[in-house]
Short mmCIF file of C-alpha atoms and ligand atoms in Angstrom, two decimals:
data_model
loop_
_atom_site.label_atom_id
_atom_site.label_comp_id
_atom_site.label_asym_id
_atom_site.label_seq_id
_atom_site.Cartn_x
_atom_site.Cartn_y
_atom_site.Cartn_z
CA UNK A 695 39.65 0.01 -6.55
CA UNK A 696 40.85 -1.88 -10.13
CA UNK A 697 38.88 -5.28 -9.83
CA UNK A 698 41.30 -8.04 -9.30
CA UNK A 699 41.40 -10.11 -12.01
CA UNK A 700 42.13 -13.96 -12.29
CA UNK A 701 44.96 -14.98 -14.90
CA UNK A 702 44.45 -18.87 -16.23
CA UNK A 703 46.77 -20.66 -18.25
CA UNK A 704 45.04 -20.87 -21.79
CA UNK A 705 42.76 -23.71 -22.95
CA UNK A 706 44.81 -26.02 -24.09
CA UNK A 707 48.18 -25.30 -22.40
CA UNK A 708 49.24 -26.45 -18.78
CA UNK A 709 52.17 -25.50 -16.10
CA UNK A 710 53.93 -28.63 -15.62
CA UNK A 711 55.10 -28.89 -12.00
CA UNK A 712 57.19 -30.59 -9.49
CA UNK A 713 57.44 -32.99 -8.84
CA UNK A 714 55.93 -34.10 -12.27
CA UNK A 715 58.87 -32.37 -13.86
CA UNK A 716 61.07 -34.41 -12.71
CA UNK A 717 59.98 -37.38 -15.00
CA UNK A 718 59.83 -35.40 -17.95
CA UNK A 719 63.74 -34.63 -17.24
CA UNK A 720 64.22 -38.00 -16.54
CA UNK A 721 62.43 -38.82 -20.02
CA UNK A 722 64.50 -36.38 -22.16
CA UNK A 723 67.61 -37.29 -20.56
CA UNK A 724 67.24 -41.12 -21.15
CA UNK A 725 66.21 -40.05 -25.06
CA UNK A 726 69.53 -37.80 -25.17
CA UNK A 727 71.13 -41.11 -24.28
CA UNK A 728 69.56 -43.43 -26.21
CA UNK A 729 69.79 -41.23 -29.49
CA UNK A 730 73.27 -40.51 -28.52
CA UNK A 731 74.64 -44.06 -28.56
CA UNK A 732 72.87 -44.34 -32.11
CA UNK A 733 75.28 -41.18 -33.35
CA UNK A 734 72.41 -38.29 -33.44
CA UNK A 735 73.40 -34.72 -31.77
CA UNK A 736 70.41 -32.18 -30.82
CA UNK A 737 69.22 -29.51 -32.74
CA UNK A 738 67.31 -26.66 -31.31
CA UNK A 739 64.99 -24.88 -33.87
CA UNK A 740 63.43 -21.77 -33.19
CA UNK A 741 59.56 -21.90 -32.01
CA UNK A 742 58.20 -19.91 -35.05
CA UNK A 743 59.08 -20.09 -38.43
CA UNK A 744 57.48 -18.48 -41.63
CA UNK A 745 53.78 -19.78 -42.00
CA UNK A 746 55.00 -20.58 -45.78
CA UNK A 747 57.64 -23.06 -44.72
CA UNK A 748 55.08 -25.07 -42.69
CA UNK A 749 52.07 -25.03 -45.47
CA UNK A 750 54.81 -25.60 -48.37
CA UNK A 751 55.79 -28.63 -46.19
CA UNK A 752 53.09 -30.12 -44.62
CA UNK A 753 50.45 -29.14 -46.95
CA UNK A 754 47.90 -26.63 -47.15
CA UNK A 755 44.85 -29.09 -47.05
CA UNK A 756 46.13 -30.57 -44.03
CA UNK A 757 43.97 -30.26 -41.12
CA UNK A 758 47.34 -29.27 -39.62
CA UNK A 759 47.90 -26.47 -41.57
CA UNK A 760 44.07 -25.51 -42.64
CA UNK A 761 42.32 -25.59 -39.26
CA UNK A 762 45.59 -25.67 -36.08
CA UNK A 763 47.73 -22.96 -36.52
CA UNK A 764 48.60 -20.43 -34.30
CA UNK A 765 49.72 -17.28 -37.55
CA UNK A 766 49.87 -13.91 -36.78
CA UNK A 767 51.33 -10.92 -38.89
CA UNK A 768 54.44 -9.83 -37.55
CA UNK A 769 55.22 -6.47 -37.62
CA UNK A 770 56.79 -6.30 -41.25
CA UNK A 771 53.38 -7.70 -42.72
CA UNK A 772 54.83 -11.17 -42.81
CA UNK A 773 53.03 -14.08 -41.59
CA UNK A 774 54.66 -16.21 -39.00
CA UNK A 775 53.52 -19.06 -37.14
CA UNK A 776 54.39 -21.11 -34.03
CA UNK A 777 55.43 -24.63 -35.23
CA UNK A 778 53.05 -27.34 -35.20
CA UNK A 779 56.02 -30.02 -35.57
CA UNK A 780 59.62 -29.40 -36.65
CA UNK A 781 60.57 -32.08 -39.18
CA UNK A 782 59.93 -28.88 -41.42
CA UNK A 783 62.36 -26.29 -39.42
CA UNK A 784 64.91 -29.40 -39.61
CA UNK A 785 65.00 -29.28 -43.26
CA UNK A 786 64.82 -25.44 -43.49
CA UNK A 787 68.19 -25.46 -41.18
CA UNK A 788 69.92 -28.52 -43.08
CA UNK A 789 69.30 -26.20 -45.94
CA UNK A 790 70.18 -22.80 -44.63
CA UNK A 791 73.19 -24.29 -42.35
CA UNK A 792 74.60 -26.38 -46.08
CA UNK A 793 74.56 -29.75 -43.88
CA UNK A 794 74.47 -31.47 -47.44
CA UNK A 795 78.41 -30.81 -47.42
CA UNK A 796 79.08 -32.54 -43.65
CA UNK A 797 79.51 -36.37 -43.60
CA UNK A 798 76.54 -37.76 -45.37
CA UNK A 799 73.76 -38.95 -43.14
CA UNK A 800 72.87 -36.22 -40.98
CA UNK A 801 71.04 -37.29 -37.80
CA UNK A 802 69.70 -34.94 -35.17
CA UNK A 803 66.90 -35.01 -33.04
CA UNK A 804 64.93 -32.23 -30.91
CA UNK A 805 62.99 -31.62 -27.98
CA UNK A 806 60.00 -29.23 -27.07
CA UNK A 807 56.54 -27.44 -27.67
CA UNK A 808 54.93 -27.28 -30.61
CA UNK A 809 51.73 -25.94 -31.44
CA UNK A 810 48.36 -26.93 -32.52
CA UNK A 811 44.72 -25.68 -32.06
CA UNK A 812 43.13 -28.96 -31.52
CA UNK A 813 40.32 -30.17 -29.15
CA UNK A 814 41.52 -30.18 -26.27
CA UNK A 815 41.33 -33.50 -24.57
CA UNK A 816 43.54 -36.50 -22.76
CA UNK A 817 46.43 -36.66 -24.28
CA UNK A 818 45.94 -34.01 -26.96
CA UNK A 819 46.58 -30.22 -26.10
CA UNK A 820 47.33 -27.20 -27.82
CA UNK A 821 51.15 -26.92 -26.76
CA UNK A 822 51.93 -30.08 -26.42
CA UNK A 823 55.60 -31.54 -26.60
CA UNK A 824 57.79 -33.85 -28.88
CA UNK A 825 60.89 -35.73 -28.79
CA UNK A 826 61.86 -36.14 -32.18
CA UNK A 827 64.59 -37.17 -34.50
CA UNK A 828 65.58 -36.79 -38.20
CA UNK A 829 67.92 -38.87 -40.29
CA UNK A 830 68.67 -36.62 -43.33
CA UNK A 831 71.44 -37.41 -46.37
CA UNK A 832 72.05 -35.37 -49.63
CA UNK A 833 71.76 -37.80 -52.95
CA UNK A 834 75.12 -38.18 -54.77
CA UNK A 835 73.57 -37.97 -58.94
CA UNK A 836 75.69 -41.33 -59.15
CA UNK A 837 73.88 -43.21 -56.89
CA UNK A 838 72.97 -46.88 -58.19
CA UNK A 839 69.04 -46.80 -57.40
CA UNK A 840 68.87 -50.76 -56.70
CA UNK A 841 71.72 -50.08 -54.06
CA UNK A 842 69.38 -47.42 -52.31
CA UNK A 843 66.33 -49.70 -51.60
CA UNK A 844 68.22 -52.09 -49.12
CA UNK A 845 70.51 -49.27 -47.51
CA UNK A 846 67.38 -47.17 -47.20
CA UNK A 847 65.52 -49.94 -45.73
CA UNK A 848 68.23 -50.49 -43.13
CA UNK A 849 67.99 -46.60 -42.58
CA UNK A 850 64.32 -47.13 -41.71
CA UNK A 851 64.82 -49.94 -39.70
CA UNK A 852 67.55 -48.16 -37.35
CA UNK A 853 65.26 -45.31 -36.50
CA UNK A 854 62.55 -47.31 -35.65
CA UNK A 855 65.03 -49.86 -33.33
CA UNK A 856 65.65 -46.59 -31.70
CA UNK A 857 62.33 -45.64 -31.15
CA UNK A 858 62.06 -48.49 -29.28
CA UNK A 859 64.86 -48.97 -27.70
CA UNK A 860 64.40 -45.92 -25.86
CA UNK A 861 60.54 -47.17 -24.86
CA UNK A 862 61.93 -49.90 -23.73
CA UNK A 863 64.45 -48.35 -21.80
CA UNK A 864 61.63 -46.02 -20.02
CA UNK A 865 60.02 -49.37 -19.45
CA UNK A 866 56.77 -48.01 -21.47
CA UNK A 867 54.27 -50.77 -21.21
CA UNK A 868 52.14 -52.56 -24.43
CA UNK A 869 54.06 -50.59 -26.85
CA UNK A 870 52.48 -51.45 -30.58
CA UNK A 871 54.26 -50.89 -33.63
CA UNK A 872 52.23 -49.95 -36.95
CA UNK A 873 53.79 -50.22 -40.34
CA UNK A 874 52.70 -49.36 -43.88
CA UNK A 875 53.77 -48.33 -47.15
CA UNK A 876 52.44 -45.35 -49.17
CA UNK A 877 54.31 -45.86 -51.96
CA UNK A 878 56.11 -42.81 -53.84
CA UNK A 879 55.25 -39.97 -56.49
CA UNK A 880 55.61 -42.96 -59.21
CA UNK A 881 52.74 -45.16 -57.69
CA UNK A 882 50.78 -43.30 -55.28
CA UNK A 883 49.18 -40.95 -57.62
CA UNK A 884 48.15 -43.78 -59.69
CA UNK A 885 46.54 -45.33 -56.03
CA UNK A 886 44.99 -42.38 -54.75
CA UNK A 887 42.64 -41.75 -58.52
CA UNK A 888 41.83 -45.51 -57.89
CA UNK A 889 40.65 -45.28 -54.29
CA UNK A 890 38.89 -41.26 -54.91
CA UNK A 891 37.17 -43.81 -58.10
CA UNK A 892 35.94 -46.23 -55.82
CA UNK A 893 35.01 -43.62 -52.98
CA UNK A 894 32.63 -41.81 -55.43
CA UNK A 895 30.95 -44.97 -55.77
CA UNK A 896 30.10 -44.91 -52.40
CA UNK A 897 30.11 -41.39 -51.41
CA UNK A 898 26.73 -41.42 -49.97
CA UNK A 899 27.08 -44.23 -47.41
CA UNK A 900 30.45 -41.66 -45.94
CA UNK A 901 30.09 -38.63 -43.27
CA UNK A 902 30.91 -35.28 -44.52
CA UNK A 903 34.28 -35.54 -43.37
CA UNK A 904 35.14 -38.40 -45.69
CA UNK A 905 32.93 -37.09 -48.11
CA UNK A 906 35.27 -33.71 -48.08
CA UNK A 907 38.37 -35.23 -48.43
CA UNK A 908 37.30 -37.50 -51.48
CA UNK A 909 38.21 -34.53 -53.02
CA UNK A 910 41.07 -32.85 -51.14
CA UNK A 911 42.51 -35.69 -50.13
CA UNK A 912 40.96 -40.05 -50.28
CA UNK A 913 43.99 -41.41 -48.40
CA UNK A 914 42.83 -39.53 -45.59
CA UNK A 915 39.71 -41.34 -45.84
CA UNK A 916 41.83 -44.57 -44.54
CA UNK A 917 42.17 -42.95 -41.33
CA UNK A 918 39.10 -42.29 -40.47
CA UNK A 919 37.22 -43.67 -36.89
CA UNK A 920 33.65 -43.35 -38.05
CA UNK A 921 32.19 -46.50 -36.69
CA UNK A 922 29.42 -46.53 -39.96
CA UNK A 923 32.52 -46.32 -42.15
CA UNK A 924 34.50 -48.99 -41.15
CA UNK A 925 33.14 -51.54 -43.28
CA UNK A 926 33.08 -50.07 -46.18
CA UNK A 927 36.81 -49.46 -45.61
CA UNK A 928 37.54 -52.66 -45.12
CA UNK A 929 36.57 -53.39 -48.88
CA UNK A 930 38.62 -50.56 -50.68
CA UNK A 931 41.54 -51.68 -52.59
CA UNK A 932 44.84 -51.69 -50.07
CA UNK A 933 47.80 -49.87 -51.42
CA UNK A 934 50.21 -53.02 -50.60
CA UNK A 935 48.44 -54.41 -54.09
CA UNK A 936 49.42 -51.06 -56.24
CA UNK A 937 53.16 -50.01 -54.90
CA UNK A 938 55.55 -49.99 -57.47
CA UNK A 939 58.12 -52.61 -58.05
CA UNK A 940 61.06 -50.04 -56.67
CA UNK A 941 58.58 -49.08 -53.24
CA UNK A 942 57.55 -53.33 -52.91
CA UNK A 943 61.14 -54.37 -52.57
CA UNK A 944 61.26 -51.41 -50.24
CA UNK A 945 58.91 -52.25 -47.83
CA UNK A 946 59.68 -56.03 -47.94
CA UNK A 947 63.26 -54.74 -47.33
CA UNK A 948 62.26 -53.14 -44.13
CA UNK A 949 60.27 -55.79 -42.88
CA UNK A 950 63.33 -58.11 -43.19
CA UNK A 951 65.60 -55.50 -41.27
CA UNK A 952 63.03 -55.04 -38.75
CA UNK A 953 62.84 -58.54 -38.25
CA UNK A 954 66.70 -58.60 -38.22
CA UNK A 955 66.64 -56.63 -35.33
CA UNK A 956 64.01 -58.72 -33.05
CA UNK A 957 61.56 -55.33 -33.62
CA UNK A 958 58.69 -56.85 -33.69
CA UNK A 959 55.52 -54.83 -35.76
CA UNK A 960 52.44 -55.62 -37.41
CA UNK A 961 51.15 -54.24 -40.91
CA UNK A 962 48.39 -51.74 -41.16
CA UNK A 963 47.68 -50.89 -44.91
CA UNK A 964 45.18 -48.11 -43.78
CA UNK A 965 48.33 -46.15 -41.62
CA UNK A 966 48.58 -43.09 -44.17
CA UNK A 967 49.48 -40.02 -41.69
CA UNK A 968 47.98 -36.62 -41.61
CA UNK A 969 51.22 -35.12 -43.00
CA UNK A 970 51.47 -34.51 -46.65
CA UNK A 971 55.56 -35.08 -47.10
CA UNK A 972 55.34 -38.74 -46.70
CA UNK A 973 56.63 -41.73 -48.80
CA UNK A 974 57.17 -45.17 -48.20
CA UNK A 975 57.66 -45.94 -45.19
CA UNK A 976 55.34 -44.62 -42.22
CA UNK A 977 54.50 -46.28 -39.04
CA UNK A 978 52.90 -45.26 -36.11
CA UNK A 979 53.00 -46.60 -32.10
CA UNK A 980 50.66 -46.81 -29.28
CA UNK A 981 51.19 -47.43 -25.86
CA UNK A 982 49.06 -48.73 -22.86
CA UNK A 983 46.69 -46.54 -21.09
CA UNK A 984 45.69 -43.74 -23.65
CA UNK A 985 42.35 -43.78 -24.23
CA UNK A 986 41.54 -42.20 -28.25
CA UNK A 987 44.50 -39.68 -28.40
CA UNK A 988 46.88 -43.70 -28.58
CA UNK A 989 49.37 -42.60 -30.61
CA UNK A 990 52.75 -42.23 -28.70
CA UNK A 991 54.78 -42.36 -32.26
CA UNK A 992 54.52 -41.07 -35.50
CA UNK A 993 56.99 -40.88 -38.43
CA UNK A 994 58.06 -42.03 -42.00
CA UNK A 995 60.22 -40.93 -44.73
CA UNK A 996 60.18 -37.74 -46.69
CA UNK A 997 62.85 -38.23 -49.37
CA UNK A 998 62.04 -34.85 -51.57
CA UNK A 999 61.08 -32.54 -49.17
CA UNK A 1000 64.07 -30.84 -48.76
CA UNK A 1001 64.56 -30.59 -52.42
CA UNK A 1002 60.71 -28.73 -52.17
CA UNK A 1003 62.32 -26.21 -49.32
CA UNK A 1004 64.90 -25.48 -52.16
CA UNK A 1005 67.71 -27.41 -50.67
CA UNK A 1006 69.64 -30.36 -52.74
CA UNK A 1007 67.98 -33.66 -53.11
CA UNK A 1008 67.73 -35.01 -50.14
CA UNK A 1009 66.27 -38.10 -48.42
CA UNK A 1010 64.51 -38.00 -45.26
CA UNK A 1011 63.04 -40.34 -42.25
CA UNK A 1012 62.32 -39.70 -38.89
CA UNK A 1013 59.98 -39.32 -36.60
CA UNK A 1014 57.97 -37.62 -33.17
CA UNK A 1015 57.33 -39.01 -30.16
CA UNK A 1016 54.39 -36.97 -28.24
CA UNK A 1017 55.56 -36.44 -24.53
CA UNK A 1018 52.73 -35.52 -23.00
CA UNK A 1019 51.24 -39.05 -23.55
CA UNK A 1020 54.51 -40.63 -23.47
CA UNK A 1021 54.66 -39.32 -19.36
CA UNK A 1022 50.85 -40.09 -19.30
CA UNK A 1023 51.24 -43.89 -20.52
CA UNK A 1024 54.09 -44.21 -17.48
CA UNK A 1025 52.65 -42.67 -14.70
CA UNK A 1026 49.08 -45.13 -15.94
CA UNK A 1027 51.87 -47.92 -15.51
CA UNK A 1028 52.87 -46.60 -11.67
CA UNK A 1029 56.37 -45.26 -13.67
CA UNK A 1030 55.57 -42.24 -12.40
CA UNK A 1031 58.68 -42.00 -10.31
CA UNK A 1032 58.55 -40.90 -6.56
CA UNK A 1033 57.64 -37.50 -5.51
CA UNK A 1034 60.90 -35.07 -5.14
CA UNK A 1035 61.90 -35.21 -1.31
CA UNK A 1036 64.99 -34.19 -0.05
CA UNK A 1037 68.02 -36.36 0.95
CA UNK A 1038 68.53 -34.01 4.15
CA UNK A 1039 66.19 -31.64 5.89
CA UNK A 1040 68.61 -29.52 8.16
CA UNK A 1041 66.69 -28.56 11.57
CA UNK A 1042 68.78 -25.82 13.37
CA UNK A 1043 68.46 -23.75 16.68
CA UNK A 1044 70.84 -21.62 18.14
CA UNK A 1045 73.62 -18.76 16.31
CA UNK A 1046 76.15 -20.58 16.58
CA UNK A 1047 74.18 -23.78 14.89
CA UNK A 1048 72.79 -21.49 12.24
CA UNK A 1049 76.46 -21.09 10.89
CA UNK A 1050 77.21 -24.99 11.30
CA UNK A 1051 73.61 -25.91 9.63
CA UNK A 1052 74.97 -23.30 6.63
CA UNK A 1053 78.37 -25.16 6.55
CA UNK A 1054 76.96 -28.58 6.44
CA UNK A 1055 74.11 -27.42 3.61
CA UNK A 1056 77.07 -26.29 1.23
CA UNK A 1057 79.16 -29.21 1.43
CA UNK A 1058 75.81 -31.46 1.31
CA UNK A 1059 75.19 -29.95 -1.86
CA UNK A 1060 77.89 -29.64 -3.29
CA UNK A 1061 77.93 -33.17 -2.95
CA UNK A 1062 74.77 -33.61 -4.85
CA UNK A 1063 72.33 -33.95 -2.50
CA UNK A 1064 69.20 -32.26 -1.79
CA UNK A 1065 69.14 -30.15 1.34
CA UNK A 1066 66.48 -28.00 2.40
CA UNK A 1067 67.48 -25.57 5.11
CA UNK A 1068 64.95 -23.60 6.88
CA UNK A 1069 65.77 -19.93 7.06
CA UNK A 1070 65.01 -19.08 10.51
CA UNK A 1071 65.05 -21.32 13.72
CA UNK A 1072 62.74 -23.52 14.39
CA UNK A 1073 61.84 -25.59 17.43
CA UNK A 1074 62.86 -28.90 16.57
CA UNK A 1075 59.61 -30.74 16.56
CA UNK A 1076 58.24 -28.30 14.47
CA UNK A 1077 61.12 -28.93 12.13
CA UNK A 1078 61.00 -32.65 12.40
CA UNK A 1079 57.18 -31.93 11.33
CA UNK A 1080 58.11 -30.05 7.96
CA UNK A 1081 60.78 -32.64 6.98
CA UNK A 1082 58.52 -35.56 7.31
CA UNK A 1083 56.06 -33.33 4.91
CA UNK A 1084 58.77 -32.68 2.43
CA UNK A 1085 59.39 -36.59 2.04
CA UNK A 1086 62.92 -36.02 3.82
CA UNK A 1087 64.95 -39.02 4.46
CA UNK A 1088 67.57 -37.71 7.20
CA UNK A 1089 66.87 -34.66 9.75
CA UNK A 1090 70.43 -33.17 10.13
CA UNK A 1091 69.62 -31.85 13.90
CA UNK A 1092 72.22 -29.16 14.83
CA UNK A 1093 72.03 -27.62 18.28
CA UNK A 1094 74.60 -26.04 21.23
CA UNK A 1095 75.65 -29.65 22.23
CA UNK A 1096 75.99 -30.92 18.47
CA UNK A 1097 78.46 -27.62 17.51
CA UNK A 1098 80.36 -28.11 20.90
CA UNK A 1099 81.36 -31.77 20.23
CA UNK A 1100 81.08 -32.04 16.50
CA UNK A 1101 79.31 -35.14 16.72
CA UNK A 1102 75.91 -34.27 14.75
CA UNK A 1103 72.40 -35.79 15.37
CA UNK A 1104 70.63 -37.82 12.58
CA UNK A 1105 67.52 -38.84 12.44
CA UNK A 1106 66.28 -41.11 9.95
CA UNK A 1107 62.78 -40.17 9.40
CA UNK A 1108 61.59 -43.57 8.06
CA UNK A 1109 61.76 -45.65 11.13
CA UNK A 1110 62.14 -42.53 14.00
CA UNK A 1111 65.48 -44.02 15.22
CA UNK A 1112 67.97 -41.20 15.96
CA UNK A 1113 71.80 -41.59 16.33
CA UNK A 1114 74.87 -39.54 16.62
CA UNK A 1115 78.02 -39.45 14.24
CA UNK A 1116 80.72 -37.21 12.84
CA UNK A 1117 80.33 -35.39 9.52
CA UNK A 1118 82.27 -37.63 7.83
CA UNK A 1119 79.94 -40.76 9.27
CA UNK A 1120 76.75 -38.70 7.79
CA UNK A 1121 78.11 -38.47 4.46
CA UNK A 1122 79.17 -42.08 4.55
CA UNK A 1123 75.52 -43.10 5.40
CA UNK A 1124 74.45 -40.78 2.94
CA UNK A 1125 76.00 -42.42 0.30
CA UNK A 1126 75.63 -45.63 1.09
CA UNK A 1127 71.78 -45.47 1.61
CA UNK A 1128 71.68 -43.01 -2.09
CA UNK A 1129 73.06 -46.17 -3.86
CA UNK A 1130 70.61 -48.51 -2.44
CA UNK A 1131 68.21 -46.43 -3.88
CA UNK A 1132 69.20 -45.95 -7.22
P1 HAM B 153 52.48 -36.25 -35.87
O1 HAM B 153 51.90 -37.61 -36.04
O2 HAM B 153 51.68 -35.10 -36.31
O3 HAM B 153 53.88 -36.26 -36.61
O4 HAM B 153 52.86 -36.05 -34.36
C1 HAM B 153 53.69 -36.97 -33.68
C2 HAM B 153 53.16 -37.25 -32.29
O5 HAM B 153 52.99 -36.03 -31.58
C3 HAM B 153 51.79 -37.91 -32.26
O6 HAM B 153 51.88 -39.31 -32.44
C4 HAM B 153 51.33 -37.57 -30.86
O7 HAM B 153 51.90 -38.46 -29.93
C5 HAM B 153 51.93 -36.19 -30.64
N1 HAM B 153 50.91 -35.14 -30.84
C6 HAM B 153 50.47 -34.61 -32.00
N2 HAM B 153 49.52 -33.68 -31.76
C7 HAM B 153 49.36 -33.62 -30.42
C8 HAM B 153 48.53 -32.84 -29.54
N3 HAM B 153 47.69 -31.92 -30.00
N4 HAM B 153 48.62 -33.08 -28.21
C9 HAM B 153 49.48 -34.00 -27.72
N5 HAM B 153 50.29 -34.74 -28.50
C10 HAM B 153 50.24 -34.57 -29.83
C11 HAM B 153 54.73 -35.20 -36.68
O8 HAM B 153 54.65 -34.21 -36.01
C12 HAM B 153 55.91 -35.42 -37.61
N6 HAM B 153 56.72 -34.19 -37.62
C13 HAM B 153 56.70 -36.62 -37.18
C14 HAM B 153 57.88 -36.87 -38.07
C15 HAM B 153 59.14 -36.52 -37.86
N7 HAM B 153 57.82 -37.48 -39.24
C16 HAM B 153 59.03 -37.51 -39.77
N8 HAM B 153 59.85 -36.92 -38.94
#
């Protein structure tokens, strides 16, 4: 006999399951909302993408793109890999789709896995999920640079209002917003020869991580946790002291329209992202209850990298929200929700009742409520039993006597009490007792 063998999800990956799911719908459905009122409409990329698009995008000395994808060689020799984030697909389809010739700016957000062979941990798996959103608009060759800073700004501003609007509409708990400024191709090459200057001076005192990426890449040095490193960080020069006059007026720009718009934030000059395509603006937000893996937010602007896909010039902001922590930082908070239950647990014996009890379950639901009807007879306490289990609210008892008159049996399972009404009665309650709990 074949040995049986045991299938388990993969490291890193999970089944999400009732009624867990049922927040997560709840989540995505309050962001379609929320990003709806602010005029964005949903794209849906697909899940893999050539592996070129993602290194051309998000760099090839990213940890993202050096050490967490998931390539393989498809069967014409190409390399393809499963996304690790989409603001890259979004700019691929703005491109291929010509959405530089729709009304200028283009917003659209997404939903779904993405991809990336981390450690696993809390809050940080290798298909995890993001809710994210793009704001993308074509530059006209006319446009009046000084113009662009403030209208920009207020671009910036929006999207992160959003952001938080829709937290705040989940109820999400000690929600922290980062800002910073990395300045632009103009100053931050200028920054970065400064701060790999003053790194070498101190190379020693760093881990090898640091050390590494003195080379490939110093701002990434900012980031790191190392508790040894942390004070010398705290003395290397802060890119707020070397933006350019153009990315300055920027960033104070967006801290006025931020302020405009009661988001409150605090500054964090060492925010620099682990995403090569940013400028500017980037910010960052953490919520309660996370442990290491805080990061609920991430985003900034990428004016340019469309133009590096291929496409027109383009500017770019936007941002993903990781919601796998998101649900993680509510259910900490008790927002978990309540488990699924039903509205109406039908408990039938008899033919004749079996026909009623199928009646009344298709006009129940049809209704919108949640019926479960058992598929054979069962004695009734035995039934009254299961519908207590499943968190049902009304037994719908259906017997000889209850098809003979038509008047139907309720029992309302959270106090015992038992009473007898028409249909019409029922659905009354029903509704009645529905809105008092919504
Ligand atoms: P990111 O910072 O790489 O940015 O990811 C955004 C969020 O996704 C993180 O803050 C975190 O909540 C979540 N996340 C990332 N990796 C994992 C993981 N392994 N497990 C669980 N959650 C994770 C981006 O992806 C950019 N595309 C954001 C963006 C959009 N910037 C501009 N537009």
């Amino acid at each position: 006999m074949a040995e049986k063998k045991k299938f388990q999800a993969i490291k890193g990956t999970r089944d999400l399951l009732p009624p867990e799911t049922e927040l997560w719908n709840r989540v995505e459905q309050t962001a379609r909302d929320v990003f709806g009122t602010f005029g964005f409409g949903e794209i849906r990329p697909p899940i893999f993408e050539p592996t070129e698009l993602f290194a051309r995008s998000i760099g090839a000395d990213t940890d993202v793109v050096g050490k967490e994808m998931y390539s393989f060689e498809d069967r014409d020799e190409t390399s393809v890999s499963l996304r690790p984030e989409a603001t890259a697909s979004v700019c691929r389809a703005y491109i291929e789709h010509g959405m530089h010739a729709l009304p200028q700016p283009v917003k659209l957000y997404y939903t779904g896995p993405m991809f990336r062979r981390e450690r696993p941990q809390k809050g940080r798996h290798r298909q995890f999920y993001q809710i994210g959103a793009e704001v993308l608009e074509m530059v006209p060759p006319t446009q009046d640079p000084a113009k662009n800073i403030t209208k920009d700004a207020a671009v910036d501003a929006e999207v992160i209002e959003m952001v938080m609007a829709f937290f705040a509409r989940l109820g999400l708990e000690s929600v922290k917003l980062e800002i910073n400024s990395i300045g632009d191709r103009e100053c931050r090459p200028k920054y970065v020869e400064l701060l790999r200057a003053e790194l070498l001076k101190v190379r020693d005192k760093l881990g090898p991580d640091s050390q590494r990426r003195i080379e490939t890449n110093p701002l990434r040095v900012l980031d790191s946790k190392v508790e040894s490193e942390q004070g010398i960080i705290a003395g290397l020069p802060k890119i707020a002291d070397h933006l350019c006059a153009n990315c300055a007026a920027q960033y104070a720009e967006v801290k006025r329209q931020l302020a405009m718009r009661c988001v409150a934030y605090a500054e964090n000059w060492r925010l620099v992202r682990g995403l090569d395509y940013y400028m500017r603006t980037t910010f960052e937000i953490t919520a309660r209850g996370l442990g290491s893996q805080n990061a609920v937010c991430g985003g900034g602007r990428y004016d340019g990298l469309v133009e590096l896909l291929g496409g027109p010039p383009t500017k770019g902001i936007g941002f993903a929200i990781g919601e796998d922590r998101l649900i993680l930082s509510l259910q900490e908070a008790g927002k978990g929700g309540e488990a699924q239950g039903r509205d109406v647990f039908v408990a039938w014996m008899g033919e004749k009742a079996q026909a009623a009890a199928i009646a009344a379950a298709q006009k129940l639901r049809a209704a919108g409520f949640r019926v479960e009807l058992p598929p054979v007879e069962q004695k009734f306490g035995k039934a009254l039993g299961q519908a207590d289990k499943l968190g049902a609210r009304y037994a719908l008892i259906l017997g000889d006597d209850e098809v003979a008159t038509g008047q139907w049996t309720v029992k309302t399972l959270a106090d015992g009490s038992q009473a007898k009404m028409s249909e019409a009665e029922f659905f009354e309650l029903l509704k009645k007792s529905k809105a008092l709990s919504s």
